[in-house]
Amino acid sequence: YPAPMTERGSGEFQFGGRLALDVTWTVRYRAVQPTELLAEPDDLRRWLETVDLPAPANPTSPDLTAARALREAIYRAATSMIEGRLIDPDDRALLNRFAARPPAFPELRPDGTLGVAARAGKEISAALSVIARDAIELFATDAGRLRQCGGPRCSLLFHDNSRPGTRRWCNTTRCGNKVNTHAYRKRRRDHD
């Protein structure tokens, strides 16, 4: 299955390192001015290809609707866990339903690298199953490391994989740098 992703960008899409949470990053500026990055079925295809999951050449509107439903259930479930609440039963049922579908399977590519494949016509179902399974594993085994970015205008969720478990921002160069720069400038103004 896809290797854990590192912080990277691919044009409009951004990634924080955990597949289940990365799909929630397809709504940019959620806290201040939500911008849908999965606006069209082809956006879903491009995102799935970027994370190396099976994607049909021509996803449908129902495929896009299913992906968004899973994304929002993951976002609500993660937010609940961060806030110390139980996951809503409807969100838990939706995650379990997606995870129960036949997942993608590993495939040895001609160049000897690992790929991910699905039966023809089942690409979206398999890809969403992999994402749901990752969410379930994360929520059941490592929920104490779920975080929401501490940036004042950011609401991205991430998995804190730092050794001390004290990470505060989705990305130190993006949100962390902004917060630290602002605090530094304020200290300089107050000192002068």
mmCIF file of C-alpha atoms in Angstrom:
data_model
loop_
_atom_site.group_PDB
_atom_site.id
_atom_site.type_symbol
_atom_site.label_atom_id
_atom_site.label_comp_id
_atom_site.label_asym_id
_atom_site.label_seq_id
_atom_site.Cartn_x
_atom_site.Cartn_y
_atom_site.Cartn_z
ATOM 1 C CA TYR A 1 0.000 0.000 0.000
ATOM 2 C CA PRO A 2 1.185 3.572 -0.343
ATOM 3 C CA ALA A 3 4.247 4.373 1.719
ATOM 4 C CA PRO A 4 3.773 7.029 4.393
ATOM 5 C CA MET A 5 3.921 10.382 2.694
ATOM 6 C CA THR A 6 6.333 13.075 3.659
ATOM 7 C CA GLU A 7 5.531 16.766 3.685
ATOM 8 C CA ARG A 8 5.407 17.734 0.057
ATOM 9 C CA GLY A 9 3.386 19.740 -2.347
ATOM 10 C CA SER A 10 2.169 19.039 -5.841
ATOM 11 C CA GLY A 11 0.823 22.194 -7.301
ATOM 12 C CA GLU A 12 -2.441 22.940 -5.599
ATOM 13 C CA PHE A 13 -2.494 19.863 -3.350
ATOM 14 C CA GLN A 14 -0.622 19.760 -0.056
ATOM 15 C CA PHE A 15 0.253 16.827 2.134
ATOM 16 C CA GLY A 16 1.154 16.437 5.776
ATOM 17 C CA GLY A 17 2.219 12.832 6.005
ATOM 18 C CA ARG A 18 -0.836 10.707 6.801
ATOM 19 C CA LEU A 19 -3.161 9.600 3.988
ATOM 20 C CA ALA A 20 -6.407 9.785 5.990
ATOM 21 C CA LEU A 21 -5.638 13.319 7.152
ATOM 22 C CA ASP A 22 -4.197 14.412 3.816
ATOM 23 C CA VAL A 23 -7.576 13.919 2.173
ATOM 24 C CA THR A 24 -8.997 16.486 4.616
ATOM 25 C CA TRP A 25 -6.437 18.961 3.270
ATOM 26 C CA THR A 26 -8.430 19.069 0.012
ATOM 27 C CA VAL A 27 -10.498 21.812 1.623
ATOM 28 C CA ARG A 28 -8.101 24.717 1.868
ATOM 29 C CA TYR A 29 -8.662 27.605 4.306
ATOM 30 C CA ARG A 30 -11.444 25.654 6.064
ATOM 31 C CA ALA A 31 -11.381 27.974 9.096
ATOM 32 C CA VAL A 32 -11.603 31.287 7.243
ATOM 33 C CA GLN A 33 -12.702 30.876 3.634
ATOM 34 C CA PRO A 34 -13.238 27.222 2.665
ATOM 35 C CA THR A 35 -11.964 26.453 -0.814
ATOM 36 C CA GLU A 36 -12.872 23.087 -2.340
ATOM 37 C CA LEU A 37 -9.919 21.497 -4.162
ATOM 38 C CA LEU A 38 -12.017 18.506 -5.229
ATOM 39 C CA ALA A 39 -14.411 20.646 -7.236
ATOM 40 C CA GLU A 40 -14.691 18.341 -10.256
ATOM 41 C CA PRO A 41 -14.417 14.559 -10.691
ATOM 42 C CA ASP A 42 -11.113 15.038 -12.519
ATOM 43 C CA ASP A 43 -9.695 16.781 -9.418
ATOM 44 C CA LEU A 44 -10.359 13.556 -7.521
ATOM 45 C CA ARG A 45 -8.529 11.547 -10.191
ATOM 46 C CA ARG A 46 -5.505 13.860 -9.987
ATOM 47 C CA TRP A 47 -5.426 13.726 -6.173
ATOM 48 C CA LEU A 48 -5.639 9.915 -6.134
ATOM 49 C CA GLU A 49 -2.858 9.665 -8.713
ATOM 50 C CA THR A 50 -0.724 12.064 -6.656
ATOM 51 C CA VAL A 51 -0.996 9.809 -3.585
ATOM 52 C CA ASP A 52 -0.424 6.721 -5.772
ATOM 53 C CA LEU A 53 -3.865 5.208 -5.297
ATOM 54 C CA PRO A 54 -5.892 3.622 -8.105
ATOM 55 C CA ALA A 55 -7.955 6.117 -10.066
ATOM 56 C CA PRO A 56 -10.206 5.618 -13.061
ATOM 57 C CA ALA A 57 -9.524 7.690 -16.159
ATOM 58 C CA ASN A 58 -12.949 9.326 -15.861
ATOM 59 C CA PRO A 59 -14.339 9.504 -12.324
ATOM 60 C CA THR A 60 -18.027 10.309 -12.020
ATOM 61 C CA SER A 61 -19.948 12.825 -9.948
ATOM 62 C CA PRO A 62 -21.106 10.024 -7.589
ATOM 63 C CA ASP A 63 -17.422 9.059 -7.124
ATOM 64 C CA LEU A 64 -16.657 12.650 -6.145
ATOM 65 C CA THR A 65 -19.648 12.761 -3.783
ATOM 66 C CA ALA A 66 -18.475 9.531 -2.094
ATOM 67 C CA ALA A 67 -14.919 10.844 -1.684
ATOM 68 C CA ARG A 68 -16.148 14.099 -0.170
ATOM 69 C CA ALA A 69 -18.465 12.219 2.222
ATOM 70 C CA LEU A 70 -15.537 10.094 3.428
ATOM 71 C CA ARG A 71 -13.291 13.160 3.729
ATOM 72 C CA GLU A 72 -15.820 15.042 5.857
ATOM 73 C CA ALA A 73 -16.473 12.010 8.088
ATOM 74 C CA ILE A 74 -12.714 11.728 8.677
ATOM 75 C CA TYR A 75 -12.472 15.450 9.454
ATOM 76 C CA ARG A 76 -15.367 15.349 11.923
ATOM 77 C CA ALA A 77 -14.088 12.147 13.555
ATOM 78 C CA ALA A 78 -10.544 13.491 13.950
ATOM 79 C CA THR A 79 -11.813 16.796 15.303
ATOM 80 C CA SER A 80 -13.984 14.940 17.816
ATOM 81 C CA MET A 81 -11.024 12.892 18.992
ATOM 82 C CA ILE A 82 -8.794 15.972 19.287
ATOM 83 C CA GLU A 83 -11.490 17.584 21.445
ATOM 84 C CA GLY A 84 -11.788 14.464 23.609
ATOM 85 C CA ARG A 85 -15.215 13.454 22.327
ATOM 86 C CA LEU A 86 -16.395 10.150 20.891
ATOM 87 C CA ILE A 87 -16.776 9.828 17.138
ATOM 88 C CA ASP A 88 -20.359 10.354 15.990
ATOM 89 C CA PRO A 89 -22.000 6.956 15.318
ATOM 90 C CA ASP A 90 -22.939 7.975 11.754
ATOM 91 C CA ASP A 91 -19.344 8.947 10.957
ATOM 92 C CA ARG A 92 -18.041 5.732 12.523
ATOM 93 C CA ALA A 93 -20.526 3.693 10.461
ATOM 94 C CA LEU A 94 -19.519 5.497 7.265
ATOM 95 C CA LEU A 95 -15.808 4.863 7.925
ATOM 96 C CA ASN A 96 -16.508 1.193 8.592
ATOM 97 C CA ARG A 97 -18.657 0.905 5.471
ATOM 98 C CA PHE A 98 -15.918 2.335 3.224
ATOM 99 C CA ALA A 99 -13.242 0.208 4.909
ATOM 100 C CA ALA A 100 -15.279 -2.967 4.300
ATOM 101 C CA ARG A 101 -14.996 -2.581 0.541
ATOM 102 C CA PRO A 102 -12.295 -4.600 -1.214
ATOM 103 C CA PRO A 103 -9.109 -2.541 -0.892
ATOM 104 C CA ALA A 104 -6.451 -1.830 -3.454
ATOM 105 C CA PHE A 105 -3.693 -4.409 -3.608
ATOM 106 C CA PRO A 106 0.083 -4.170 -3.977
ATOM 107 C CA GLU A 107 1.450 -4.649 -7.460
ATOM 108 C CA LEU A 108 5.006 -5.110 -8.682
ATOM 109 C CA ARG A 109 5.601 -2.649 -11.511
ATOM 110 C CA PRO A 110 7.739 -3.485 -14.557
ATOM 111 C CA ASP A 111 10.557 -1.313 -13.174
ATOM 112 C CA GLY A 112 10.568 -3.321 -9.930
ATOM 113 C CA THR A 113 8.887 -0.676 -7.790
ATOM 114 C CA LEU A 114 5.796 -1.102 -5.649
ATOM 115 C CA GLY A 115 2.514 0.108 -7.075
ATOM 116 C CA VAL A 116 -1.084 -0.040 -5.959
ATOM 117 C CA ALA A 117 -3.811 -1.473 -8.172
ATOM 118 C CA ALA A 118 -7.495 -2.367 -8.123
ATOM 119 C CA ARG A 119 -9.839 -4.406 -10.244
ATOM 120 C CA ALA A 120 -10.995 -2.518 -13.329
ATOM 121 C CA GLY A 121 -14.070 -0.453 -12.556
ATOM 122 C CA LYS A 122 -13.422 -0.653 -8.799
ATOM 123 C CA GLU A 123 -10.644 1.947 -8.553
ATOM 124 C CA ILE A 124 -12.577 4.567 -6.574
ATOM 125 C CA SER A 125 -14.069 2.007 -4.217
ATOM 126 C CA ALA A 126 -10.637 0.464 -3.580
ATOM 127 C CA ALA A 127 -8.926 3.844 -3.118
ATOM 128 C CA LEU A 128 -11.558 5.054 -0.648
ATOM 129 C CA SER A 129 -11.277 1.754 1.224
ATOM 130 C CA VAL A 130 -7.522 2.308 1.669
ATOM 131 C CA ILE A 131 -8.159 5.839 2.976
ATOM 132 C CA ALA A 132 -10.887 4.659 5.377
ATOM 133 C CA ARG A 133 -8.681 1.826 6.658
ATOM 134 C CA ASP A 134 -5.879 4.300 7.320
ATOM 135 C CA ALA A 135 -8.297 6.524 9.253
ATOM 136 C CA ILE A 136 -9.551 3.606 11.338
ATOM 137 C CA GLU A 137 -6.001 2.482 12.139
ATOM 138 C CA LEU A 138 -5.023 6.029 13.107
ATOM 139 C CA PHE A 139 -8.096 6.628 15.273
ATOM 140 C CA ALA A 140 -7.843 3.234 16.998
ATOM 141 C CA THR A 141 -4.101 3.161 17.664
ATOM 142 C CA ASP A 142 -2.585 6.638 17.618
ATOM 143 C CA ALA A 143 -5.365 9.155 18.266
ATOM 144 C CA GLY A 144 -3.360 10.826 21.027
ATOM 145 C CA ARG A 145 -1.090 12.247 18.338
ATOM 146 C CA LEU A 146 -3.868 13.886 16.321
ATOM 147 C CA ARG A 147 -3.521 17.651 16.198
ATOM 148 C CA GLN A 148 -5.121 20.693 14.654
ATOM 149 C CA CYS A 149 -2.684 23.320 13.441
ATOM 150 C CA GLY A 150 -2.020 26.091 15.953
ATOM 151 C CA GLY A 151 -1.753 28.696 13.196
ATOM 152 C CA PRO A 152 -4.310 31.460 13.812
ATOM 153 C CA ARG A 153 -5.948 31.092 10.395
ATOM 154 C CA CYS A 154 -5.259 27.409 9.787
ATOM 155 C CA SER A 155 -7.450 24.447 10.619
ATOM 156 C CA LEU A 156 -5.487 21.637 8.977
ATOM 157 C CA LEU A 157 -5.324 18.361 10.856
ATOM 158 C CA PHE A 158 -2.107 16.403 11.170
ATOM 159 C CA HIS A 159 -0.557 13.437 12.896
ATOM 160 C CA ASP A 160 2.230 14.502 15.250
ATOM 161 C CA ASN A 161 5.009 12.071 14.500
ATOM 162 C CA SER A 162 7.679 14.139 16.257
ATOM 163 C CA ARG A 163 9.685 12.315 18.898
ATOM 164 C CA PRO A 164 8.510 14.452 21.842
ATOM 165 C CA GLY A 165 4.931 14.693 20.514
ATOM 166 C CA THR A 166 4.817 18.470 20.845
ATOM 167 C CA ARG A 167 4.380 19.569 17.240
ATOM 168 C CA ARG A 168 2.018 22.549 16.966
ATOM 169 C CA TRP A 169 1.758 23.354 13.272
ATOM 170 C CA CYS A 170 0.754 21.557 10.113
ATOM 171 C CA ASN A 171 4.024 22.756 8.611
ATOM 172 C CA THR A 172 6.781 24.678 10.356
ATOM 173 C CA THR A 173 7.793 26.611 7.274
ATOM 174 C CA ARG A 174 4.221 27.668 6.578
ATOM 175 C CA CYS A 175 2.262 28.242 9.785
ATOM 176 C CA GLY A 176 5.033 27.869 12.350
ATOM 177 C CA ASN A 177 7.247 30.425 10.657
ATOM 178 C CA LYS A 178 4.374 32.919 10.409
ATOM 179 C CA VAL A 179 3.564 32.616 14.117
ATOM 180 C CA ASN A 180 7.216 32.842 15.175
ATOM 181 C CA THR A 181 7.901 35.817 12.887
ATOM 182 C CA HIS A 182 4.846 37.651 14.218
ATOM 183 C CA ALA A 183 5.888 36.989 17.837
ATOM 184 C CA TYR A 184 9.461 38.125 17.109
ATOM 185 C CA ARG A 185 8.287 41.366 15.505
ATOM 186 C CA LYS A 186 5.927 42.040 18.409
ATOM 187 C CA ARG A 187 8.763 41.520 20.925
ATOM 188 C CA ARG A 188 10.989 43.890 18.916
ATOM 189 C CA ARG A 189 8.264 46.560 18.827
ATOM 190 C CA ASP A 190 7.595 46.192 22.539
ATOM 191 C CA HIS A 191 11.322 46.377 23.312
ATOM 192 C CA ASP A 192 12.007 49.492 21.203
#
